[in-house]
Amino acid sequence: MTSPLVHTWRLLRWGRTLARHGALRGIERDPNTPAPVRRLARLARFGARVPAVPHYADAFQAIGPAAIKLGQSLATRPDLVGDGAALDLQRLQDQLPALPFAIIRQAVEASLHRPLETAFASFEEEPVGAASIAQVHRAVTTDGRTVAVKVLRPGVEDEFKRAIDTYQWAAAQLEAMSVEARRLRPRLTIETFKRWTARELNFRREAASASELAEAMTAEPDFVVPEIDWQRSTAKVLTMAWVDGVKLTDRAALAAGGFDLRKIARTLIHAFLRQAIAEGFFHADLHQGNLFALPGDRIAAIDFGIMGRIDRRARVWLAEILYGLITGDYRRVAEIHFEAGYVPSHHNVAEFATALRAVGEPMRGLPVKDMSIGMMLDGLFSITRDFDMVTQPHLLLLQKTMVMVEGVATSLDPNINLWETAAPFVREWIRTELGPEAALADRLILDVRTLARLPDLVRRIEARFPPAGGEPPAPPLAAVEVVRLGGGWRYAATALLSAAIGAGGLWAALRWW
């Protein structure tokens, strides 16, 4: 177990870097910051030249790979780090200098358990991208397929393990200091981050996620997931089909290619809604760098390390909330929040509906291009404290992805609106999932499952109450009054009966002798 002194030293060292970029100013000024944390921030800042404007993304970038991933995670938590910090953290670029090819070659051969030449006909030494966890190389397999090979950086698992160990310790100390911190649940945030990185550090899991998403997206043929090469993939090497397209960040190439950006934007929104609402399994890192335009105005996605999952019940609530906000039915949205347990029951539904109206109505009169789901989410975060709403990390990941998708879609088509594009899809999904036919189907499935459990129930009852055995039934016994003696003695009837049995047995033995 790591010593608290080691954790404190790491926090001071990281805090010093944050201070040099002005990233501790918000912590010092926030009245909700516990006093010990404020003192630690001041100690880390002592003697540092602090810029006038905080540069949160630059600070996390300077600390290292684990901090980069943590910063990307915290970008989804404006309620925890503040709107300004969350916005700045969104520009974090997960880019690091590439490792020498000799190290990459050794890592690939060790993971695949064979020489590089037996798996690939050619393997480009210069990577097409290098990030905190891995770097990607273009290669051609021995059977002639062009693939992308993602190689885990050697030693990165240990670095993340040490950092997350300290993050967990710090989050636990923070929750112990403040009621407000317990409401925001930083320990759960770090635990969620730990799970994300565990998936990202295991490329077999990422390959499985890509395969599952490809199966789920068969209804959206314009959204392409590259095929996984399982024979050349391990926990530390991921090989998938090469995506020969144009990155959505390259606007000049998109224009030169004659792509229909409006159609691509709508395809992206429909694909995300199908993932999140219809399937409950969604790509949670849909920024422009992970998206490519393909011939025929299709979209291809890469990097399946961060995936989100929500169950059917939560998806039904989510669809109703979205549709309620679209149509202005704030009362129903408020009721759903109470039914889901997002708002404690001691609050008033009508008051919460009024607070939601204050968030939704200002957007309803805006021009289409000025309406923003990000603006709506900022408003919702502002009322969580007033109504003691406990943070839901799985929904925060979804909300962050929604904002990301809207931003990408708006960059492709400035006049598109996520609400208008989403409404038909959400309306149809609600009708099919909550309509009379769906209710009847759900009831039939529930009843059939109940009937299927009956034989097992009967077997458990028989095991608890077995049938009578071969022993004949005992004769009825006469009632005997039992007298209890004080001082801890046994029952008198038991003592007398034992004595009588003992004496009778001894007399019978003497007569036989």
Short mmCIF file of C-alpha atoms in Angstrom, two decimals:
data_model
loop_
_atom_site.label_atom_id
_atom_site.label_comp_id
_atom_site.label_asym_id
_atom_site.label_seq_id
_atom_site.Cartn_x
_atom_site.Cartn_y
_atom_site.Cartn_z
CA MET A 1 0.00 0.00 0.00
CA THR A 2 1.33 3.41 -0.97
CA SER A 3 2.16 5.73 1.93
CA PRO A 4 0.08 8.90 2.42
CA LEU A 5 3.36 10.83 2.28
CA VAL A 6 3.98 9.52 -1.24
CA HIS A 7 0.45 10.49 -2.30
CA THR A 8 0.89 13.98 -0.81
CA TRP A 9 4.24 14.43 -2.52
CA ARG A 10 2.77 13.46 -5.88
CA LEU A 11 -0.15 15.84 -5.39
CA LEU A 12 2.21 18.69 -4.48
CA ARG A 13 4.36 17.98 -7.55
CA TRP A 14 1.34 17.88 -9.85
CA GLY A 15 -0.13 20.89 -8.05
CA ARG A 16 3.04 22.84 -8.77
CA THR A 17 2.57 22.22 -12.49
CA LEU A 18 -1.10 23.18 -12.28
CA ALA A 19 -0.17 26.36 -10.40
CA ARG A 20 2.31 27.46 -13.07
CA HIS A 21 -0.56 27.32 -15.58
CA GLY A 22 -3.02 29.12 -13.28
CA ALA A 23 -5.18 26.00 -12.94
CA LEU A 24 -5.45 26.23 -9.13
CA ARG A 25 -7.03 29.68 -9.05
CA GLY A 26 -10.57 28.31 -9.25
CA ILE A 27 -9.95 25.88 -6.39
CA GLU A 28 -8.62 28.66 -4.16
CA ARG A 29 -11.55 30.98 -4.88
CA ASP A 30 -14.38 28.47 -4.73
CA PRO A 31 -16.22 28.85 -1.38
CA ASN A 32 -17.11 25.15 -1.47
CA THR A 33 -13.44 24.08 -1.49
CA PRO A 34 -12.49 22.46 1.86
CA ALA A 35 -9.94 24.49 3.84
CA PRO A 36 -7.20 21.80 3.78
CA VAL A 37 -7.44 21.61 -0.02
CA ARG A 38 -7.25 25.39 -0.29
CA ARG A 39 -4.12 25.42 1.90
CA LEU A 40 -2.52 22.67 -0.20
CA ALA A 41 -3.26 24.66 -3.38
CA ARG A 42 -1.66 27.78 -1.91
CA LEU A 43 1.40 25.79 -0.87
CA ALA A 44 1.76 24.39 -4.39
CA ARG A 45 1.37 27.89 -5.87
CA PHE A 46 3.93 29.51 -3.55
CA GLY A 47 6.61 31.30 -5.57
CA ALA A 48 5.14 30.34 -8.96
CA ARG A 49 4.53 32.87 -11.72
CA VAL A 50 0.78 32.50 -12.31
CA PRO A 51 -0.71 33.61 -15.68
CA ALA A 52 -3.73 35.90 -15.75
CA VAL A 53 -5.84 33.36 -17.68
CA PRO A 54 -5.78 29.71 -16.54
CA HIS A 55 -4.59 27.14 -19.08
CA TYR A 56 -6.08 23.91 -17.76
CA ALA A 57 -5.45 21.79 -20.84
CA ASP A 58 -1.79 22.84 -21.03
CA ALA A 59 -1.32 21.98 -17.35
CA PHE A 60 -2.68 18.45 -17.70
CA GLN A 61 -0.70 18.00 -20.88
CA ALA A 62 2.50 18.92 -19.02
CA ILE A 63 1.89 16.49 -16.14
CA GLY A 64 1.81 13.38 -18.32
CA PRO A 65 -0.25 10.64 -20.01
CA ALA A 66 -2.44 9.69 -17.05
CA ALA A 67 -3.24 13.35 -16.39
CA ILE A 68 -4.19 13.84 -20.05
CA LYS A 69 -6.74 11.03 -19.77
CA LEU A 70 -7.97 12.36 -16.43
CA GLY A 71 -8.37 15.82 -17.95
CA GLN A 72 -10.43 14.39 -20.79
CA SER A 73 -12.60 12.65 -18.20
CA LEU A 74 -13.00 15.83 -16.13
CA ALA A 75 -14.08 17.70 -19.27
CA THR A 76 -17.38 15.82 -18.83
CA ARG A 77 -17.81 17.18 -15.29
CA PRO A 78 -18.51 20.95 -15.39
CA ASP A 79 -20.40 20.45 -12.13
CA LEU A 80 -17.15 19.29 -10.53
CA VAL A 81 -14.46 21.47 -12.14
CA GLY A 82 -16.53 24.45 -13.33
CA ASP A 83 -17.77 25.47 -16.78
CA GLY A 84 -14.60 27.35 -17.76
CA ALA A 85 -12.24 24.53 -16.82
CA ALA A 86 -14.43 21.89 -18.52
CA LEU A 87 -14.55 23.93 -21.72
CA ASP A 88 -10.77 24.44 -21.78
CA LEU A 89 -10.10 20.76 -21.03
CA GLN A 90 -12.02 19.82 -24.17
CA ARG A 91 -9.09 21.04 -26.25
CA LEU A 92 -6.73 18.48 -24.70
CA GLN A 93 -4.75 16.87 -27.49
CA ASP A 94 -3.66 13.37 -26.65
CA GLN A 95 -0.39 13.56 -28.59
CA LEU A 96 3.11 12.59 -27.48
CA PRO A 97 6.45 12.12 -29.27
CA ALA A 98 6.66 8.76 -31.03
CA LEU A 99 8.74 5.94 -29.57
CA PRO A 100 11.68 4.60 -31.63
CA PHE A 101 10.63 1.87 -34.05
CA ALA A 102 12.99 -0.64 -32.45
CA ILE A 103 10.93 -0.49 -29.24
CA ILE A 104 7.66 -0.82 -31.17
CA ARG A 105 8.99 -3.77 -33.17
CA GLN A 106 10.06 -5.56 -30.01
CA ALA A 107 6.66 -4.90 -28.39
CA VAL A 108 4.74 -6.25 -31.41
CA GLU A 109 6.86 -9.39 -31.71
CA ALA A 110 6.64 -10.10 -27.98
CA SER A 111 2.87 -9.70 -28.01
CA LEU A 112 2.23 -11.72 -31.19
CA HIS A 113 4.87 -14.34 -30.25
CA ARG A 114 6.36 -14.35 -33.76
CA PRO A 115 8.67 -12.27 -35.94
CA LEU A 116 7.16 -9.15 -37.50
CA GLU A 117 7.80 -10.44 -41.04
CA THR A 118 5.63 -13.54 -40.52
CA ALA A 119 2.60 -11.41 -39.64
CA PHE A 120 3.03 -8.42 -41.97
CA ALA A 121 4.38 -8.12 -45.49
CA SER A 122 5.28 -4.50 -44.76
CA PHE A 123 5.19 -2.32 -41.65
CA GLU A 124 5.77 1.46 -41.84
CA GLU A 125 8.29 2.61 -39.25
CA GLU A 126 6.89 6.14 -39.05
CA PRO A 127 3.64 6.15 -37.01
CA VAL A 128 0.53 7.88 -38.30
CA GLY A 129 -0.28 8.94 -34.74
CA ALA A 130 1.28 8.75 -31.26
CA ALA A 131 -0.75 9.26 -28.09
CA SER A 132 -0.39 8.72 -24.34
CA ILE A 133 -1.43 5.06 -24.41
CA ALA A 134 -0.40 3.83 -27.84
CA GLN A 135 0.85 4.71 -31.29
CA VAL A 136 -0.54 3.58 -34.64
CA HIS A 137 1.37 2.30 -37.68
CA ARG A 138 0.19 1.47 -41.17
CA ALA A 139 0.98 -2.05 -42.36
CA VAL A 140 0.09 -4.64 -44.98
CA THR A 141 -0.68 -8.21 -43.90
CA THR A 142 0.85 -11.26 -45.53
CA ASP A 143 -2.44 -11.83 -47.36
CA GLY A 144 -2.37 -8.31 -48.86
CA ARG A 145 -4.79 -6.34 -46.66
CA THR A 146 -3.91 -2.80 -45.56
CA VAL A 147 -4.38 -2.46 -41.81
CA ALA A 148 -3.82 -0.07 -38.93
CA VAL A 149 -1.73 -1.53 -36.10
CA LYS A 150 -2.17 0.06 -32.67
CA VAL A 151 0.66 -0.76 -30.25
CA LEU A 152 0.51 -0.18 -26.48
CA ARG A 153 3.38 1.92 -25.13
CA PRO A 154 5.63 -0.30 -22.97
CA GLY A 155 5.37 0.52 -19.26
CA VAL A 156 2.25 2.65 -19.57
CA GLU A 157 0.18 0.29 -17.38
CA ASP A 158 2.45 0.86 -14.35
CA GLU A 159 2.39 4.63 -14.85
CA PHE A 160 -1.40 4.69 -14.93
CA LYS A 161 -1.63 2.38 -11.91
CA ARG A 162 0.52 4.70 -9.78
CA ALA A 163 -1.37 7.80 -10.86
CA ILE A 164 -4.85 6.29 -10.35
CA ASP A 165 -3.78 5.03 -6.91
CA THR A 166 -3.09 8.62 -5.88
CA TYR A 167 -6.27 9.92 -7.57
CA GLN A 168 -8.33 7.45 -5.52
CA TRP A 169 -6.58 8.45 -2.30
CA ALA A 170 -7.11 12.16 -2.99
CA ALA A 171 -10.80 11.65 -3.88
CA ALA A 172 -11.37 9.75 -0.63
CA GLN A 173 -9.77 12.54 1.41
CA LEU A 174 -11.89 15.11 -0.43
CA GLU A 175 -15.17 13.31 0.25
CA ALA A 176 -14.27 13.04 3.94
CA MET A 177 -13.79 16.82 4.13
CA SER A 178 -16.95 18.16 2.48
CA VAL A 179 -20.66 17.41 2.20
CA GLU A 180 -20.70 19.11 -1.21
CA ALA A 181 -17.86 16.83 -2.35
CA ARG A 182 -19.84 13.78 -1.27
CA ARG A 183 -22.78 14.98 -3.39
CA LEU A 184 -20.50 15.29 -6.43
CA ARG A 185 -18.99 11.84 -5.70
CA PRO A 186 -15.38 12.33 -6.85
CA ARG A 187 -14.52 8.78 -5.74
CA LEU A 188 -17.07 7.39 -8.17
CA THR A 189 -15.70 9.69 -10.88
CA ILE A 190 -12.19 8.29 -10.35
CA GLU A 191 -13.57 4.74 -10.25
CA THR A 192 -15.30 5.36 -13.58
CA PHE A 193 -12.06 6.80 -14.95
CA LYS A 194 -10.22 3.69 -13.70
CA ARG A 195 -12.63 1.46 -15.62
CA TRP A 196 -12.23 3.57 -18.77
CA THR A 197 -8.47 3.30 -18.67
CA ALA A 198 -8.63 -0.43 -17.88
CA ARG A 199 -10.62 -0.90 -21.09
CA GLU A 200 -8.31 1.37 -23.04
CA LEU A 201 -5.21 -0.46 -21.81
CA ASN A 202 -6.59 -3.84 -22.91
CA PHE A 203 -6.82 -3.91 -26.70
CA ARG A 204 -8.77 -7.17 -26.71
CA ARG A 205 -11.55 -5.30 -24.90
CA GLU A 206 -11.35 -2.49 -27.44
CA ALA A 207 -11.51 -5.01 -30.29
CA ALA A 208 -14.57 -6.64 -28.70
CA SER A 209 -16.22 -3.21 -28.34
CA ALA A 210 -15.63 -2.45 -32.01
CA SER A 211 -17.06 -5.84 -32.99
CA GLU A 212 -20.15 -5.35 -30.80
CA LEU A 213 -20.74 -1.85 -32.15
CA ALA A 214 -20.44 -3.10 -35.74
CA GLU A 215 -23.17 -5.66 -35.09
CA ALA A 216 -25.39 -3.04 -33.43
CA MET A 217 -25.01 -0.61 -36.34
CA THR A 218 -26.21 -2.90 -39.14
CA ALA A 219 -29.34 -0.73 -39.30
CA GLU A 220 -27.14 2.30 -40.09
CA PRO A 221 -25.18 1.24 -43.20
CA ASP A 222 -23.72 4.73 -43.63
CA PHE A 223 -21.88 4.43 -40.29
CA VAL A 224 -18.86 2.15 -40.77
CA VAL A 225 -16.86 0.34 -38.09
CA PRO A 226 -13.52 -1.11 -39.32
CA GLU A 227 -13.22 -4.89 -39.25
CA ILE A 228 -10.98 -6.39 -36.56
CA ASP A 229 -8.12 -8.72 -37.50
CA TRP A 230 -8.39 -11.09 -34.53
CA GLN A 231 -5.41 -13.20 -35.60
CA ARG A 232 -3.11 -10.20 -35.28
CA SER A 233 -4.68 -8.68 -32.17
CA THR A 234 -3.74 -9.23 -28.54
CA ALA A 235 -4.10 -7.34 -25.27
CA LYS A 236 -1.24 -5.05 -26.36
CA VAL A 237 -1.58 -5.00 -30.16
CA LEU A 238 -4.77 -4.13 -32.05
CA THR A 239 -5.00 -4.67 -35.79
CA MET A 240 -8.00 -3.47 -37.79
CA ALA A 241 -8.85 -2.59 -41.38
CA TRP A 242 -7.29 0.64 -42.64
CA VAL A 243 -9.80 3.47 -43.05
CA ASP A 244 -9.11 5.14 -46.39
CA GLY A 245 -11.11 8.32 -45.89
CA VAL A 246 -10.88 12.03 -45.11
CA LYS A 247 -10.69 13.16 -41.50
CA LEU A 248 -13.53 15.49 -40.56
CA THR A 249 -10.91 17.93 -39.27
CA ASP A 250 -9.61 18.43 -42.85
CA ARG A 251 -12.20 20.88 -44.17
CA ALA A 252 -10.25 21.65 -47.35
CA ALA A 253 -10.08 17.96 -48.32
CA LEU A 254 -13.79 17.55 -47.54
CA ALA A 255 -14.63 20.42 -49.84
CA ALA A 256 -12.30 19.14 -52.58
CA GLY A 257 -13.86 15.67 -52.32
CA GLY A 258 -17.34 17.03 -52.95
CA PHE A 259 -18.82 15.47 -49.81
CA ASP A 260 -22.39 16.35 -48.79
CA LEU A 261 -21.58 17.73 -45.34
CA ARG A 262 -25.24 18.21 -44.45
CA LYS A 263 -25.95 14.52 -45.05
CA ILE A 264 -22.85 13.45 -43.13
CA ALA A 265 -23.95 15.59 -40.15
CA ARG A 266 -27.39 13.98 -40.09
CA THR A 267 -25.88 10.51 -40.46
CA LEU A 268 -23.68 11.17 -37.43
CA ILE A 269 -26.62 12.29 -35.29
CA HIS A 270 -28.81 9.35 -36.32
CA ALA A 271 -25.96 6.90 -35.71
CA PHE A 272 -25.31 8.29 -32.24
CA LEU A 273 -29.01 8.22 -31.31
CA ARG A 274 -29.30 4.62 -32.46
CA GLN A 275 -26.27 3.69 -30.36
CA ALA A 276 -27.33 5.56 -27.23
CA ILE A 277 -31.11 5.13 -27.21
CA ALA A 278 -31.91 2.07 -29.33
CA GLU A 279 -28.89 -0.10 -28.49
CA GLY A 280 -27.69 1.31 -25.15
CA PHE A 281 -24.05 0.95 -26.25
CA PHE A 282 -22.34 3.99 -27.73
CA HIS A 283 -18.98 5.30 -28.89
CA ALA A 284 -18.13 7.89 -26.23
CA ASP A 285 -15.25 9.63 -28.01
CA LEU A 286 -16.81 10.87 -31.26
CA HIS A 287 -14.62 13.91 -31.82
CA GLN A 288 -13.55 14.97 -35.30
CA GLY A 289 -10.17 13.26 -35.08
CA ASN A 290 -11.86 9.88 -34.70
CA LEU A 291 -14.26 10.33 -37.64
CA PHE A 292 -13.62 9.94 -41.38
CA ALA A 293 -15.72 10.77 -44.42
CA LEU A 294 -15.92 7.91 -46.92
CA PRO A 295 -17.11 7.85 -50.55
CA GLY A 296 -20.90 7.90 -50.74
CA ASP A 297 -21.11 10.40 -47.85
CA ARG A 298 -20.62 7.66 -45.26
CA ILE A 299 -18.81 7.97 -41.92
CA ALA A 300 -16.20 5.68 -40.40
CA ALA A 301 -15.23 5.77 -36.71
CA ILE A 302 -12.04 4.62 -35.01
CA ASP A 303 -10.70 4.39 -31.43
CA PHE A 304 -13.16 2.30 -29.43
CA GLY A 305 -11.36 2.54 -26.09
CA ILE A 306 -14.03 4.68 -24.41
CA MET A 307 -17.51 3.21 -24.77
CA GLY A 308 -20.68 3.98 -22.83
CA ARG A 309 -23.45 1.62 -21.81
CA ILE A 310 -26.91 2.32 -20.35
CA ASP A 311 -29.65 -0.19 -19.58
CA ARG A 312 -33.11 -0.21 -21.16
CA ARG A 313 -34.86 1.42 -18.22
CA ALA A 314 -32.44 4.36 -18.26
CA ARG A 315 -32.81 4.62 -22.04
CA VAL A 316 -36.59 4.88 -21.73
CA TRP A 317 -36.18 7.66 -19.19
CA LEU A 318 -33.60 9.37 -21.39
CA ALA A 319 -35.85 9.24 -24.46
CA GLU A 320 -38.78 10.66 -22.51
CA ILE A 321 -36.62 13.42 -21.04
CA LEU A 322 -35.28 14.40 -24.47
CA TYR A 323 -38.73 14.34 -26.04
CA GLY A 324 -40.20 16.28 -23.12
CA LEU A 325 -37.59 19.01 -23.51
CA ILE A 326 -38.14 19.06 -27.28
CA THR A 327 -41.91 19.47 -26.88
CA GLY A 328 -41.81 21.67 -23.77
CA ASP A 329 -43.55 19.13 -21.48
CA TYR A 330 -41.53 20.11 -18.42
CA ARG A 331 -43.94 18.51 -15.97
CA ARG A 332 -43.37 15.08 -17.50
CA VAL A 333 -39.61 15.63 -17.56
CA ALA A 334 -39.72 16.51 -13.85
CA GLU A 335 -41.79 13.41 -13.06
CA ILE A 336 -39.27 11.21 -14.88
CA HIS A 337 -36.42 12.66 -12.83
CA PHE A 338 -38.29 11.79 -9.63
CA GLU A 339 -39.27 8.31 -10.88
CA ALA A 340 -35.64 7.60 -11.79
CA GLY A 341 -34.46 8.72 -8.37
CA TYR A 342 -32.29 11.50 -9.80
CA VAL A 343 -34.02 14.04 -7.52
CA PRO A 344 -34.60 13.18 -3.82
CA SER A 345 -38.28 12.62 -3.00
CA HIS A 346 -38.43 15.39 -0.38
CA HIS A 347 -38.34 17.99 -3.16
CA ASN A 348 -41.43 19.23 -4.99
CA VAL A 349 -42.13 18.01 -8.52
CA ALA A 350 -43.80 21.26 -9.55
CA GLU A 351 -40.84 23.33 -8.33
CA PHE A 352 -38.44 21.16 -10.27
CA ALA A 353 -40.62 21.48 -13.38
CA THR A 354 -40.43 25.27 -13.03
CA ALA A 355 -36.63 25.10 -12.77
CA LEU A 356 -36.54 22.97 -15.95
CA ARG A 357 -38.77 25.51 -17.70
CA ALA A 358 -36.26 28.22 -16.80
CA VAL A 359 -33.62 26.16 -18.61
CA GLY A 360 -35.64 25.10 -21.65
CA GLU A 361 -37.77 28.13 -22.51
CA PRO A 362 -34.89 30.56 -23.26
CA MET A 363 -33.82 28.27 -26.09
CA ARG A 364 -37.23 27.79 -27.66
CA GLY A 365 -37.36 31.26 -29.19
CA LEU A 366 -33.84 31.17 -30.61
CA PRO A 367 -33.06 30.66 -34.30
CA VAL A 368 -32.35 27.04 -35.19
CA LYS A 369 -28.62 27.54 -35.62
CA ASP A 370 -28.35 29.20 -32.19
CA MET A 371 -30.09 26.43 -30.23
CA SER A 372 -27.63 24.20 -28.41
CA ILE A 373 -27.88 21.06 -26.34
CA GLY A 374 -24.66 22.19 -24.66
CA MET A 375 -26.44 25.33 -23.49
CA MET A 376 -29.25 23.17 -22.13
CA LEU A 377 -26.86 20.89 -20.25
CA ASP A 378 -25.09 23.89 -18.70
CA GLY A 379 -28.46 25.05 -17.43
CA LEU A 380 -29.30 21.63 -16.03
CA PHE A 381 -25.99 21.46 -14.17
CA SER A 382 -26.78 24.79 -12.56
CA ILE A 383 -29.90 23.41 -10.84
CA THR A 384 -28.43 20.11 -9.62
CA ARG A 385 -27.14 21.67 -6.40
CA ASP A 386 -30.46 23.39 -5.63
CA PHE A 387 -32.27 20.06 -5.76
CA ASP A 388 -29.57 17.88 -4.12
CA MET A 389 -29.16 15.82 -7.27
CA VAL A 390 -26.46 13.17 -6.91
CA THR A 391 -24.13 12.94 -9.90
CA GLN A 392 -24.82 10.08 -12.35
CA PRO A 393 -21.46 9.27 -14.04
CA HIS A 394 -22.97 7.06 -16.77
CA LEU A 395 -25.29 9.89 -17.81
CA LEU A 396 -22.46 12.43 -17.66
CA LEU A 397 -20.53 10.38 -20.20
CA LEU A 398 -23.59 10.32 -22.43
CA GLN A 399 -24.13 14.07 -22.02
CA LYS A 400 -20.50 14.79 -22.85
CA THR A 401 -20.81 12.69 -26.01
CA MET A 402 -24.05 14.45 -26.98
CA VAL A 403 -22.30 17.82 -26.76
CA MET A 404 -19.37 16.45 -28.75
CA VAL A 405 -21.64 15.07 -31.48
CA GLU A 406 -23.56 18.31 -31.69
CA GLY A 407 -20.30 20.24 -32.04
CA VAL A 408 -19.06 18.01 -34.87
CA ALA A 409 -22.43 18.13 -36.64
CA THR A 410 -22.63 21.92 -36.32
CA SER A 411 -19.11 22.29 -37.75
CA LEU A 412 -20.29 20.33 -40.81
CA ASP A 413 -23.66 22.08 -41.13
CA PRO A 414 -23.96 25.32 -39.10
CA ASN A 415 -27.75 25.36 -39.53
CA ILE A 416 -28.38 21.86 -38.23
CA ASN A 417 -30.11 21.43 -34.89
CA LEU A 418 -29.74 18.31 -32.80
CA TRP A 419 -33.23 18.71 -31.35
CA GLU A 420 -35.00 18.88 -34.73
CA THR A 421 -32.94 16.06 -36.20
CA ALA A 422 -33.41 13.88 -33.12
CA ALA A 423 -37.17 14.43 -32.65
CA PRO A 424 -38.45 11.96 -35.33
CA PHE A 425 -36.07 9.24 -34.18
CA VAL A 426 -36.88 9.71 -30.49
CA ARG A 427 -40.62 9.93 -31.19
CA GLU A 428 -40.60 6.66 -33.16
CA TRP A 429 -38.48 4.90 -30.55
CA ILE A 430 -40.83 5.98 -27.75
CA ARG A 431 -43.82 4.76 -29.77
CA THR A 432 -42.28 1.35 -30.41
CA GLU A 433 -40.86 0.95 -26.89
CA LEU A 434 -43.67 2.48 -24.81
CA GLY A 435 -46.73 2.02 -27.03
CA PRO A 436 -49.51 -0.57 -26.47
CA GLU A 437 -47.79 -3.18 -28.65
CA ALA A 438 -44.55 -2.81 -26.72
CA ALA A 439 -46.37 -2.98 -23.36
CA LEU A 440 -48.16 -6.19 -24.43
CA ALA A 441 -44.89 -7.71 -25.68
CA ASP A 442 -43.10 -6.82 -22.43
CA ARG A 443 -45.93 -8.39 -20.39
CA LEU A 444 -45.87 -11.58 -22.47
CA ILE A 445 -42.09 -11.86 -22.08
CA LEU A 446 -42.38 -11.31 -18.31
CA ASP A 447 -45.15 -13.93 -17.96
CA VAL A 448 -43.28 -16.51 -20.05
CA ARG A 449 -40.16 -16.02 -17.98
CA THR A 450 -42.23 -16.41 -14.80
CA LEU A 451 -43.75 -19.67 -16.09
CA ALA A 452 -40.29 -20.92 -17.05
CA ARG A 453 -39.19 -20.45 -13.43
CA LEU A 454 -42.06 -22.53 -11.98
CA PRO A 455 -40.37 -25.97 -12.28
CA ASP A 456 -37.32 -24.69 -10.46
CA LEU A 457 -39.56 -23.15 -7.79
CA VAL A 458 -41.32 -26.51 -7.26
CA ARG A 459 -37.96 -28.29 -6.97
CA ARG A 460 -36.79 -25.78 -4.33
CA ILE A 461 -40.02 -26.29 -2.35
CA GLU A 462 -39.59 -30.07 -2.46
CA ALA A 463 -35.98 -29.71 -1.31
CA ARG A 464 -37.13 -27.57 1.61
CA PHE A 465 -40.03 -29.89 2.53
CA PRO A 466 -38.99 -33.46 1.53
CA PRO A 467 -41.55 -36.30 1.50
CA ALA A 468 -41.80 -38.71 4.47
CA GLY A 469 -39.16 -41.46 4.52
CA GLY A 470 -39.45 -45.24 5.19
CA GLU A 471 -39.51 -44.91 9.02
CA PRO A 472 -42.99 -45.74 10.49
CA PRO A 473 -44.79 -42.86 12.13
CA ALA A 474 -44.03 -42.38 15.82
CA PRO A 475 -46.79 -43.18 18.36
CA PRO A 476 -48.48 -40.28 20.10
CA LEU A 477 -46.73 -39.18 23.28
CA ALA A 478 -48.48 -38.27 26.49
CA ALA A 479 -48.29 -34.68 27.62
CA VAL A 480 -45.91 -34.22 30.54
CA GLU A 481 -45.67 -31.08 32.60
CA VAL A 482 -42.12 -29.71 32.59
CA VAL A 483 -40.90 -27.92 35.69
CA ARG A 484 -37.84 -25.69 35.39
CA LEU A 485 -35.52 -25.45 38.42
CA GLY A 486 -33.62 -22.29 39.20
CA GLY A 487 -29.86 -21.84 39.46
CA GLY A 488 -29.14 -23.03 35.94
CA TRP A 489 -30.31 -26.67 36.56
CA ARG A 490 -31.64 -28.78 33.71
CA TYR A 491 -35.29 -29.50 33.41
CA ALA A 492 -36.53 -31.82 36.19
CA ALA A 493 -38.39 -34.08 33.78
CA THR A 494 -35.23 -34.67 31.75
CA ALA A 495 -33.18 -35.55 34.85
CA LEU A 496 -35.79 -37.95 36.25
CA LEU A 497 -36.28 -39.63 32.88
CA SER A 498 -32.54 -40.13 32.44
CA ALA A 499 -32.23 -41.62 35.90
CA ALA A 500 -35.13 -44.00 35.30
CA ILE A 501 -33.68 -45.18 32.00
CA GLY A 502 -30.26 -45.66 33.55
CA ALA A 503 -31.60 -47.65 36.52
CA GLY A 504 -33.86 -49.82 34.39
CA GLY A 505 -31.04 -50.63 32.02
CA LEU A 506 -28.69 -51.59 34.88
CA TRP A 507 -31.32 -53.91 36.54
CA ALA A 508 -32.01 -55.65 33.20
CA ALA A 509 -28.30 -56.29 32.70
CA LEU A 510 -27.88 -57.81 36.19
CA ARG A 511 -30.85 -60.16 35.69
CA TRP A 512 -29.43 -61.36 32.35
CA TRP A 513 -26.03 -62.07 33.93
#
